[in-house]
Amino acid sequence: MTIATSSIPRPPRYFPIPPSTKVRYNGHMTIAAGFLCSDGVVVAADRQITRPTYTFPECKLSSFYWGNGRGILAYAGNRDAHVEFDKQLWVRFPCNADIDAQDMPRILEEALKAAIQKKESFAAFFGFWIDQRPLPSLLMISAQGIGNVRVTDVQEFEVIGCADSPLSRFLLGNLQASGGRSMTVHQAMIYAVRIIGASEVYDGQFVGGGIDAMSVSHRPDIGKLGVGVLDHGRSKEWQEEIRLMDYWSEVLFRELTDSKKELDMGQFMEEVKRFRAWVCGDLAK
């Protein structure tokens, strides 16, 4: 296996931990992630809906289309607010309408204000790509009640929800240090599964039930902008492959720090090749 070293960024002097989004979430929120990529945009979320006395699984993603674009949404917050937010967005995205990217923040703000209760907390990612524009966009919508709705640009990637924890900040910091925006949609989906999967392990009270992801990109199979879907059934395989690669990375670090042992890279490189073959094979599906 050959690695082009010129494409790998130099290590930073320190690995920054991105600040939290500073949105106050209620105790029953979940986790969602958004990524702005070189060839598209990705959103992802776990599937667990948490009620005071029970939980149940449900997809927390939505996709939208209109005359000149495609959009995807992932939310963290009250399920009923999300259902109403979806309805409000569909009203504002007629299938034959041409929408200017500059109008999107206003449309999202108006839709969320019409959807939430007076003092309700809610957050979401909305990724979209307008035809003829060179790059996609990713917006974060957050609300602390109807009178405090904010729409902000996400430059690379972000996590929202009650599982927006030191763990997710650490993983995002490592991703930022390694060159986030240059990654592809497929890479972002793998990172999304990794980050949400880690939260599933350590914040399992409110995060679980599997992982869903969606992307907007130029799809060669249809010859135009389209929405790609990774459902929770397929993401289980991804979680296992990522877990194994994380394990072998830790094994390598342990072996590198043992000065009394002769370093044998053979088994580690076999696992690297196996993981790479899985990545390339999955991309070809």
PDB file of C-alpha atoms in Angstrom:
ATOM      1  CA  MET A   1       0.000   0.000   0.000  1.00  0.00           C
ATOM      2  CA  THR A   2       1.399   3.389  -1.002  1.00  0.00           C
ATOM      3  CA  ILE A   3       0.564   6.600   0.834  1.00  0.00           C
ATOM      4  CA  ALA A   4       1.161   9.923  -0.903  1.00  0.00           C
ATOM      5  CA  THR A   5       2.882  11.855   1.874  1.00  0.00           C
ATOM      6  CA  SER A   6       2.459  15.165   0.054  1.00  0.00           C
ATOM      7  CA  SER A   7      -1.311  14.987   0.658  1.00  0.00           C
ATOM      8  CA  ILE A   8      -0.988  14.508   4.427  1.00  0.00           C
ATOM      9  CA  PRO A   9      -0.925  17.770   6.447  1.00  0.00           C
ATOM     10  CA  ARG A  10       1.944  18.410   8.832  1.00  0.00           C
ATOM     11  CA  PRO A  11       1.042  17.744  12.489  1.00  0.00           C
ATOM     12  CA  PRO A  12       0.077  20.910  14.401  1.00  0.00           C
ATOM     13  CA  ARG A  13       1.990  21.969  17.505  1.00  0.00           C
ATOM     14  CA  TYR A  14      -1.063  21.076  19.552  1.00  0.00           C
ATOM     15  CA  PHE A  15      -4.406  19.462  18.873  1.00  0.00           C
ATOM     16  CA  PRO A  16      -7.122  22.038  19.567  1.00  0.00           C
ATOM     17  CA  ILE A  17     -10.422  20.976  21.080  1.00  0.00           C
ATOM     18  CA  PRO A  18     -13.208  22.904  19.314  1.00  0.00           C
ATOM     19  CA  PRO A  19     -15.462  24.837  21.691  1.00  0.00           C
ATOM     20  CA  SER A  20     -18.946  23.502  22.335  1.00  0.00           C
ATOM     21  CA  THR A  21     -21.871  25.051  20.509  1.00  0.00           C
ATOM     22  CA  LYS A  22     -23.023  26.697  23.794  1.00  0.00           C
ATOM     23  CA  VAL A  23     -26.628  25.761  23.097  1.00  0.00           C
ATOM     24  CA  ARG A  24     -28.495  24.634  26.204  1.00  0.00           C
ATOM     25  CA  TYR A  25     -30.134  21.303  25.569  1.00  0.00           C
ATOM     26  CA  ASN A  26     -32.774  19.601  27.632  1.00  0.00           C
ATOM     27  CA  GLY A  27     -31.998  16.243  29.192  1.00  0.00           C
ATOM     28  CA  HIS A  28     -33.779  14.181  26.539  1.00  0.00           C
ATOM     29  CA  MET A  29     -31.885  15.422  23.501  1.00  0.00           C
ATOM     30  CA  THR A  30     -29.782  13.195  21.340  1.00  0.00           C
ATOM     31  CA  ILE A  31     -26.756  13.722  19.058  1.00  0.00           C
ATOM     32  CA  ALA A  32     -26.426  14.859  15.452  1.00  0.00           C
ATOM     33  CA  ALA A  33     -23.376  15.657  13.326  1.00  0.00           C
ATOM     34  CA  GLY A  34     -22.860  17.763  10.207  1.00  0.00           C
ATOM     35  CA  PHE A  35     -19.907  17.835   7.788  1.00  0.00           C
ATOM     36  CA  LEU A  36     -19.113  20.202   4.929  1.00  0.00           C
ATOM     37  CA  CYS A  37     -16.940  18.286   2.454  1.00  0.00           C
ATOM     38  CA  SER A  38     -14.969  18.872  -0.716  1.00  0.00           C
ATOM     39  CA  ASP A  39     -17.601  17.072  -2.806  1.00  0.00           C
ATOM     40  CA  GLY A  40     -20.836  17.461  -0.843  1.00  0.00           C
ATOM     41  CA  VAL A  41     -22.410  17.743   2.588  1.00  0.00           C
ATOM     42  CA  VAL A  42     -23.265  15.081   5.222  1.00  0.00           C
ATOM     43  CA  VAL A  43     -25.599  14.950   8.220  1.00  0.00           C
ATOM     44  CA  ALA A  44     -26.005  12.036  10.643  1.00  0.00           C
ATOM     45  CA  ALA A  45     -27.767  11.150  13.888  1.00  0.00           C
ATOM     46  CA  ASP A  46     -28.526   8.255  16.177  1.00  0.00           C
ATOM     47  CA  ARG A  47     -32.044   6.761  16.192  1.00  0.00           C
ATOM     48  CA  GLN A  48     -33.045   6.743  19.866  1.00  0.00           C
ATOM     49  CA  ILE A  49     -36.113   8.792  20.821  1.00  0.00           C
ATOM     50  CA  THR A  50     -36.093   9.225  24.611  1.00  0.00           C
ATOM     51  CA  ARG A  51     -39.306   9.728  26.547  1.00  0.00           C
ATOM     52  CA  PRO A  52     -39.575  10.073  30.357  1.00  0.00           C
ATOM     53  CA  THR A  53     -40.539   6.405  30.799  1.00  0.00           C
ATOM     54  CA  TYR A  54     -39.518   4.646  27.564  1.00  0.00           C
ATOM     55  CA  THR A  55     -37.423   4.857  24.382  1.00  0.00           C
ATOM     56  CA  PHE A  56     -38.027   3.838  20.774  1.00  0.00           C
ATOM     57  CA  PRO A  57     -36.007   3.948  17.525  1.00  0.00           C
ATOM     58  CA  GLU A  58     -36.767   6.380  14.693  1.00  0.00           C
ATOM     59  CA  CYS A  59     -34.832   8.073  11.921  1.00  0.00           C
ATOM     60  CA  LYS A  60     -34.008  11.712  12.782  1.00  0.00           C
ATOM     61  CA  LEU A  61     -33.054  12.761   9.264  1.00  0.00           C
ATOM     62  CA  SER A  62     -35.110  14.314   6.455  1.00  0.00           C
ATOM     63  CA  SER A  63     -34.415  15.116   2.811  1.00  0.00           C
ATOM     64  CA  PHE A  64     -35.904  17.914   0.695  1.00  0.00           C
ATOM     65  CA  TYR A  65     -35.902  18.900  -2.944  1.00  0.00           C
ATOM     66  CA  TRP A  66     -37.018  21.941  -4.891  1.00  0.00           C
ATOM     67  CA  GLY A  67     -36.582  23.266  -8.397  1.00  0.00           C
ATOM     68  CA  ASN A  68     -32.875  24.067  -8.247  1.00  0.00           C
ATOM     69  CA  GLY A  69     -31.514  22.179  -5.253  1.00  0.00           C
ATOM     70  CA  ARG A  70     -31.447  19.363  -2.702  1.00  0.00           C
ATOM     71  CA  GLY A  71     -31.293  19.547   1.080  1.00  0.00           C
ATOM     72  CA  ILE A  72     -30.891  17.258   4.100  1.00  0.00           C
ATOM     73  CA  LEU A  73     -31.651  17.825   7.784  1.00  0.00           C
ATOM     74  CA  ALA A  74     -30.645  16.194  11.087  1.00  0.00           C
ATOM     75  CA  TYR A  75     -32.066  17.342  14.410  1.00  0.00           C
ATOM     76  CA  ALA A  76     -31.492  17.175  18.147  1.00  0.00           C
ATOM     77  CA  GLY A  77     -34.469  18.060  20.277  1.00  0.00           C
ATOM     78  CA  ASN A  78     -38.156  17.367  20.695  1.00  0.00           C
ATOM     79  CA  ARG A  79     -39.572  14.912  18.171  1.00  0.00           C
ATOM     80  CA  ASP A  80     -42.875  16.779  17.841  1.00  0.00           C
ATOM     81  CA  ALA A  81     -41.002  20.003  17.060  1.00  0.00           C
ATOM     82  CA  HIS A  82     -39.067  18.169  14.349  1.00  0.00           C
ATOM     83  CA  VAL A  83     -42.273  16.838  12.762  1.00  0.00           C
ATOM     84  CA  GLU A  84     -43.728  20.347  12.661  1.00  0.00           C
ATOM     85  CA  PHE A  85     -40.414  21.829  11.429  1.00  0.00           C
ATOM     86  CA  ASP A  86     -40.459  19.332   8.551  1.00  0.00           C
ATOM     87  CA  LYS A  87     -43.985  20.389   7.630  1.00  0.00           C
ATOM     88  CA  GLN A  88     -43.050  24.057   7.703  1.00  0.00           C
ATOM     89  CA  LEU A  89     -40.047  23.429   5.450  1.00  0.00           C
ATOM     90  CA  TRP A  90     -42.046  21.452   2.897  1.00  0.00           C
ATOM     91  CA  VAL A  91     -44.431  24.395   2.609  1.00  0.00           C
ATOM     92  CA  ARG A  92     -41.444  26.653   1.866  1.00  0.00           C
ATOM     93  CA  PHE A  93     -39.801  24.274  -0.650  1.00  0.00           C
ATOM     94  CA  PRO A  94     -42.239  23.887  -3.582  1.00  0.00           C
ATOM     95  CA  CYS A  95     -40.960  21.243  -5.970  1.00  0.00           C
ATOM     96  CA  ASN A  96     -40.800  23.715  -8.892  1.00  0.00           C
ATOM     97  CA  ALA A  97     -39.365  26.704  -6.981  1.00  0.00           C
ATOM     98  CA  ASP A  98     -35.908  28.181  -7.567  1.00  0.00           C
ATOM     99  CA  ILE A  99     -34.421  29.261  -4.236  1.00  0.00           C
ATOM    100  CA  ASP A 100     -31.439  31.572  -3.782  1.00  0.00           C
ATOM    101  CA  ALA A 101     -28.844  30.343  -1.297  1.00  0.00           C
ATOM    102  CA  GLN A 102     -28.872  33.788   0.330  1.00  0.00           C
ATOM    103  CA  ASP A 103     -32.525  33.272   1.301  1.00  0.00           C
ATOM    104  CA  MET A 104     -31.964  29.953   3.049  1.00  0.00           C
ATOM    105  CA  PRO A 105     -31.169  31.330   6.569  1.00  0.00           C
ATOM    106  CA  ARG A 106     -34.357  33.403   6.534  1.00  0.00           C
ATOM    107  CA  ILE A 107     -36.444  30.437   5.349  1.00  0.00           C
ATOM    108  CA  LEU A 108     -35.060  28.178   8.086  1.00  0.00           C
ATOM    109  CA  GLU A 109     -35.557  30.800  10.791  1.00  0.00           C
ATOM    110  CA  GLU A 110     -39.165  31.440   9.789  1.00  0.00           C
ATOM    111  CA  ALA A 111     -39.929  27.713   9.607  1.00  0.00           C
ATOM    112  CA  LEU A 112     -38.467  26.984  13.043  1.00  0.00           C
ATOM    113  CA  LYS A 113     -40.235  29.913  14.696  1.00  0.00           C
ATOM    114  CA  ALA A 114     -43.506  28.559  13.309  1.00  0.00           C
ATOM    115  CA  ALA A 115     -42.719  25.050  14.590  1.00  0.00           C
ATOM    116  CA  ILE A 116     -41.470  25.328  18.186  1.00  0.00           C
ATOM    117  CA  GLN A 117     -43.161  26.155  21.455  1.00  0.00           C
ATOM    118  CA  LYS A 118     -42.535  29.415  23.302  1.00  0.00           C
ATOM    119  CA  LYS A 119     -39.665  28.217  25.555  1.00  0.00           C
ATOM    120  CA  GLU A 120     -38.541  25.125  23.690  1.00  0.00           C
ATOM    121  CA  SER A 121     -34.912  24.190  22.942  1.00  0.00           C
ATOM    122  CA  PHE A 122     -34.155  22.726  19.533  1.00  0.00           C
ATOM    123  CA  ALA A 123     -31.180  22.392  17.189  1.00  0.00           C
ATOM    124  CA  ALA A 124     -30.630  21.047  13.687  1.00  0.00           C
ATOM    125  CA  PHE A 125     -28.235  20.910  10.753  1.00  0.00           C
ATOM    126  CA  PHE A 126     -29.420  21.755   7.263  1.00  0.00           C
ATOM    127  CA  GLY A 127     -27.076  20.868   4.423  1.00  0.00           C
ATOM    128  CA  PHE A 128     -27.919  21.858   0.853  1.00  0.00           C
ATOM    129  CA  TRP A 129     -26.539  22.321  -2.619  1.00  0.00           C
ATOM    130  CA  ILE A 130     -28.008  24.727  -5.171  1.00  0.00           C
ATOM    131  CA  ASP A 131     -27.600  23.860  -8.855  1.00  0.00           C
ATOM    132  CA  GLN A 132     -24.867  25.822 -10.623  1.00  0.00           C
ATOM    133  CA  ARG A 133     -23.169  26.761  -7.342  1.00  0.00           C
ATOM    134  CA  PRO A 134     -19.597  25.430  -7.061  1.00  0.00           C
ATOM    135  CA  LEU A 135     -19.889  24.293  -3.430  1.00  0.00           C
ATOM    136  CA  PRO A 136     -22.566  23.077  -1.002  1.00  0.00           C
ATOM    137  CA  SER A 137     -23.512  24.788   2.281  1.00  0.00           C
ATOM    138  CA  LEU A 138     -24.124  23.627   5.858  1.00  0.00           C
ATOM    139  CA  LEU A 139     -26.174  25.659   8.332  1.00  0.00           C
ATOM    140  CA  MET A 140     -26.820  25.110  12.027  1.00  0.00           C
ATOM    141  CA  ILE A 141     -30.210  26.207  13.359  1.00  0.00           C
ATOM    142  CA  SER A 142     -30.618  26.567  17.125  1.00  0.00           C
ATOM    143  CA  ALA A 143     -33.462  27.855  19.283  1.00  0.00           C
ATOM    144  CA  GLN A 144     -33.953  28.714  22.936  1.00  0.00           C
ATOM    145  CA  GLY A 145     -37.602  29.587  22.483  1.00  0.00           C
ATOM    146  CA  ILE A 146     -39.372  31.422  19.657  1.00  0.00           C
ATOM    147  CA  GLY A 147     -37.659  34.733  20.403  1.00  0.00           C
ATOM    148  CA  ASN A 148     -34.127  33.316  20.255  1.00  0.00           C
ATOM    149  CA  VAL A 149     -33.605  31.483  16.959  1.00  0.00           C
ATOM    150  CA  ARG A 150     -30.156  31.592  15.351  1.00  0.00           C
ATOM    151  CA  VAL A 151     -28.928  30.367  11.975  1.00  0.00           C
ATOM    152  CA  THR A 152     -25.151  30.130  11.516  1.00  0.00           C
ATOM    153  CA  ASP A 153     -22.785  28.808   8.869  1.00  0.00           C
ATOM    154  CA  VAL A 154     -20.797  25.675   9.696  1.00  0.00           C
ATOM    155  CA  GLN A 155     -17.369  26.007   8.098  1.00  0.00           C
ATOM    156  CA  GLU A 156     -16.215  22.386   8.381  1.00  0.00           C
ATOM    157  CA  PHE A 157     -18.057  20.162  10.866  1.00  0.00           C
ATOM    158  CA  GLU A 158     -19.997  20.325  14.102  1.00  0.00           C
ATOM    159  CA  VAL A 159     -21.893  18.233  16.648  1.00  0.00           C
ATOM    160  CA  ILE A 160     -25.125  19.188  18.427  1.00  0.00           C
ATOM    161  CA  GLY A 161     -27.192  17.574  21.172  1.00  0.00           C
ATOM    162  CA  CYS A 162     -26.802  16.483  24.775  1.00  0.00           C
ATOM    163  CA  ALA A 163     -23.959  14.174  23.703  1.00  0.00           C
ATOM    164  CA  ASP A 164     -21.980  17.216  22.511  1.00  0.00           C
ATOM    165  CA  SER A 165     -19.470  16.152  25.121  1.00  0.00           C
ATOM    166  CA  PRO A 166     -15.716  16.401  25.827  1.00  0.00           C
ATOM    167  CA  LEU A 167     -15.391  13.087  23.972  1.00  0.00           C
ATOM    168  CA  SER A 168     -16.997  14.414  20.779  1.00  0.00           C
ATOM    169  CA  ARG A 169     -14.969  17.645  21.088  1.00  0.00           C
ATOM    170  CA  PHE A 170     -11.767  15.578  21.350  1.00  0.00           C
ATOM    171  CA  LEU A 171     -12.622  13.552  18.233  1.00  0.00           C
ATOM    172  CA  LEU A 172     -13.580  16.699  16.323  1.00  0.00           C
ATOM    173  CA  GLY A 173     -10.320  18.342  17.422  1.00  0.00           C
ATOM    174  CA  ASN A 174      -8.301  15.460  15.995  1.00  0.00           C
ATOM    175  CA  LEU A 175     -10.288  15.669  12.773  1.00  0.00           C
ATOM    176  CA  GLN A 176      -9.716  19.421  12.559  1.00  0.00           C
ATOM    177  CA  ALA A 177      -5.980  18.958  13.043  1.00  0.00           C
ATOM    178  CA  SER A 178      -5.821  16.415  10.216  1.00  0.00           C
ATOM    179  CA  GLY A 179      -7.507  18.684   7.654  1.00  0.00           C
ATOM    180  CA  GLY A 180     -11.293  18.495   7.881  1.00  0.00           C
ATOM    181  CA  ARG A 181     -12.751  20.358   4.878  1.00  0.00           C
ATOM    182  CA  SER A 182     -10.637  18.424   2.391  1.00  0.00           C
ATOM    183  CA  MET A 183     -12.369  15.117   3.176  1.00  0.00           C
ATOM    184  CA  THR A 184     -14.918  13.500   0.904  1.00  0.00           C
ATOM    185  CA  VAL A 185     -18.558  12.649   1.581  1.00  0.00           C
ATOM    186  CA  HIS A 186     -17.641   8.982   2.077  1.00  0.00           C
ATOM    187  CA  GLN A 187     -14.939   9.900   4.601  1.00  0.00           C
ATOM    188  CA  ALA A 188     -17.358  12.187   6.448  1.00  0.00           C
ATOM    189  CA  MET A 189     -19.908   9.404   6.750  1.00  0.00           C
ATOM    190  CA  ILE A 190     -17.243   7.160   8.292  1.00  0.00           C
ATOM    191  CA  TYR A 191     -16.254   9.913  10.745  1.00  0.00           C
ATOM    192  CA  ALA A 192     -19.916  10.539  11.596  1.00  0.00           C
ATOM    193  CA  VAL A 193     -20.427   6.866  12.437  1.00  0.00           C
ATOM    194  CA  ARG A 194     -17.246   6.908  14.514  1.00  0.00           C
ATOM    195  CA  ILE A 195     -18.198  10.000  16.548  1.00  0.00           C
ATOM    196  CA  ILE A 196     -21.835   9.029  17.115  1.00  0.00           C
ATOM    197  CA  GLY A 197     -20.827   5.428  17.815  1.00  0.00           C
ATOM    198  CA  ALA A 198     -18.456   6.619  20.558  1.00  0.00           C
ATOM    199  CA  SER A 199     -21.258   8.695  22.083  1.00  0.00           C
ATOM    200  CA  GLU A 200     -23.494   5.625  21.940  1.00  0.00           C
ATOM    201  CA  VAL A 201     -21.007   3.826  24.175  1.00  0.00           C
ATOM    202  CA  TYR A 202     -20.353   6.638  26.671  1.00  0.00           C
ATOM    203  CA  ASP A 203     -23.675   8.545  26.567  1.00  0.00           C
ATOM    204  CA  GLY A 204     -25.928   5.539  26.095  1.00  0.00           C
ATOM    205  CA  GLN A 205     -28.750   6.851  28.253  1.00  0.00           C
ATOM    206  CA  PHE A 206     -29.878   9.195  25.469  1.00  0.00           C
ATOM    207  CA  VAL A 207     -27.915   7.951  22.436  1.00  0.00           C
ATOM    208  CA  GLY A 208     -28.478   4.597  20.731  1.00  0.00           C
ATOM    209  CA  GLY A 209     -30.689   2.587  18.417  1.00  0.00           C
ATOM    210  CA  GLY A 210     -28.278   2.678  15.470  1.00  0.00           C
ATOM    211  CA  ILE A 211     -26.986   5.450  13.206  1.00  0.00           C
ATOM    212  CA  ASP A 212     -28.390   7.001  10.016  1.00  0.00           C
ATOM    213  CA  ALA A 213     -26.548   9.349   7.650  1.00  0.00           C
ATOM    214  CA  MET A 214     -27.443  11.279   4.507  1.00  0.00           C
ATOM    215  CA  SER A 215     -25.428  13.197   1.935  1.00  0.00           C
ATOM    216  CA  VAL A 216     -26.020  15.631  -0.909  1.00  0.00           C
ATOM    217  CA  SER A 217     -23.516  15.363  -3.743  1.00  0.00           C
ATOM    218  CA  HIS A 218     -23.221  15.049  -7.504  1.00  0.00           C
ATOM    219  CA  ARG A 219     -24.059  11.378  -8.017  1.00  0.00           C
ATOM    220  CA  PRO A 220     -22.509   9.667 -11.058  1.00  0.00           C
ATOM    221  CA  ASP A 221     -25.248   6.992 -11.043  1.00  0.00           C
ATOM    222  CA  ILE A 222     -27.937   9.584 -11.843  1.00  0.00           C
ATOM    223  CA  GLY A 223     -25.770  12.279 -13.446  1.00  0.00           C
ATOM    224  CA  LYS A 224     -26.953  15.127 -11.198  1.00  0.00           C
ATOM    225  CA  LEU A 225     -27.336  16.286  -7.605  1.00  0.00           C
ATOM    226  CA  GLY A 226     -28.815  13.586  -5.414  1.00  0.00           C
ATOM    227  CA  VAL A 227     -29.222  12.352  -1.855  1.00  0.00           C
ATOM    228  CA  GLY A 228     -27.229   9.369  -0.599  1.00  0.00           C
ATOM    229  CA  VAL A 229     -28.436   7.308   2.369  1.00  0.00           C
ATOM    230  CA  LEU A 230     -26.591   5.169   4.919  1.00  0.00           C
ATOM    231  CA  ASP A 231     -29.235   3.445   7.034  1.00  0.00           C
ATOM    232  CA  HIS A 232     -28.827   1.955  10.498  1.00  0.00           C
ATOM    233  CA  GLY A 233     -28.654  -1.600   9.168  1.00  0.00           C
ATOM    234  CA  ARG A 234     -25.568  -0.899   7.055  1.00  0.00           C
ATOM    235  CA  SER A 235     -23.977   1.412   9.641  1.00  0.00           C
ATOM    236  CA  LYS A 236     -23.700  -1.502  12.112  1.00  0.00           C
ATOM    237  CA  GLU A 237     -21.092  -3.077   9.828  1.00  0.00           C
ATOM    238  CA  TRP A 238     -19.308   0.278   9.644  1.00  0.00           C
ATOM    239  CA  GLN A 239     -19.227   0.572  13.441  1.00  0.00           C
ATOM    240  CA  GLU A 240     -17.574  -2.830  13.727  1.00  0.00           C
ATOM    241  CA  GLU A 241     -14.948  -2.038  11.067  1.00  0.00           C
ATOM    242  CA  ILE A 242     -14.152   1.304  12.731  1.00  0.00           C
ATOM    243  CA  ARG A 243     -13.936  -0.345  16.153  1.00  0.00           C
ATOM    244  CA  LEU A 244     -11.410  -2.872  14.826  1.00  0.00           C
ATOM    245  CA  MET A 245      -9.273  -0.162  13.176  1.00  0.00           C
ATOM    246  CA  ASP A 246      -9.319   1.905  16.377  1.00  0.00           C
ATOM    247  CA  TYR A 247      -8.205  -1.194  18.275  1.00  0.00           C
ATOM    248  CA  TRP A 248      -5.273  -1.845  15.943  1.00  0.00           C
ATOM    249  CA  SER A 249      -4.267   1.819  16.090  1.00  0.00           C
ATOM    250  CA  GLU A 250      -4.045   1.499  19.875  1.00  0.00           C
ATOM    251  CA  VAL A 251      -2.064  -1.730  19.513  1.00  0.00           C
ATOM    252  CA  LEU A 252       0.395   0.054  17.231  1.00  0.00           C
ATOM    253  CA  PHE A 253       0.821   2.901  19.715  1.00  0.00           C
ATOM    254  CA  ARG A 254       1.436   0.415  22.521  1.00  0.00           C
ATOM    255  CA  GLU A 255       4.054  -1.438  20.466  1.00  0.00           C
ATOM    256  CA  LEU A 256       5.769   1.806  19.457  1.00  0.00           C
ATOM    257  CA  THR A 257       6.152   2.827  23.108  1.00  0.00           C
ATOM    258  CA  ASP A 258       7.702  -0.473  24.215  1.00  0.00           C
ATOM    259  CA  SER A 259      11.430   0.172  23.759  1.00  0.00           C
ATOM    260  CA  LYS A 260      12.316  -3.329  24.968  1.00  0.00           C
ATOM    261  CA  LYS A 261      10.460  -5.061  22.169  1.00  0.00           C
ATOM    262  CA  GLU A 262      11.467  -5.374  18.559  1.00  0.00           C
ATOM    263  CA  LEU A 263       8.858  -3.625  16.440  1.00  0.00           C
ATOM    264  CA  ASP A 264       6.989  -5.871  14.023  1.00  0.00           C
ATOM    265  CA  MET A 265       4.744  -3.918  11.662  1.00  0.00           C
ATOM    266  CA  GLY A 266       3.636  -6.955   9.683  1.00  0.00           C
ATOM    267  CA  GLN A 267       0.349  -7.742  11.433  1.00  0.00           C
ATOM    268  CA  PHE A 268      -0.592  -4.074  11.763  1.00  0.00           C
ATOM    269  CA  MET A 269      -0.028  -3.458   8.056  1.00  0.00           C
ATOM    270  CA  GLU A 270      -2.180  -6.475   7.232  1.00  0.00           C
ATOM    271  CA  GLU A 271      -5.012  -4.943   9.249  1.00  0.00           C
ATOM    272  CA  VAL A 272      -4.464  -1.566   7.571  1.00  0.00           C
ATOM    273  CA  LYS A 273      -4.720  -3.230   4.150  1.00  0.00           C
ATOM    274  CA  ARG A 274      -7.855  -5.101   5.228  1.00  0.00           C
ATOM    275  CA  PHE A 275      -9.503  -1.882   6.456  1.00  0.00           C
ATOM    276  CA  ARG A 276      -8.490  -0.052   3.283  1.00  0.00           C
ATOM    277  CA  ALA A 277      -9.955  -2.862   1.173  1.00  0.00           C
ATOM    278  CA  TRP A 278     -13.213  -2.566   3.125  1.00  0.00           C
ATOM    279  CA  VAL A 279     -13.317   1.227   2.608  1.00  0.00           C
ATOM    280  CA  CYS A 280     -12.693   0.901  -1.138  1.00  0.00           C
ATOM    281  CA  GLY A 281     -15.116  -2.018  -1.458  1.00  0.00           C
ATOM    282  CA  ASP A 282     -17.876  -0.175   0.377  1.00  0.00           C
ATOM    283  CA  LEU A 283     -17.347   2.934  -1.744  1.00  0.00           C
ATOM    284  CA  ALA A 284     -17.840   0.812  -4.858  1.00  0.00           C
ATOM    285  CA  LYS A 285     -21.247  -0.465  -3.645  1.00  0.00           C
TER     286      LYS A 285
END
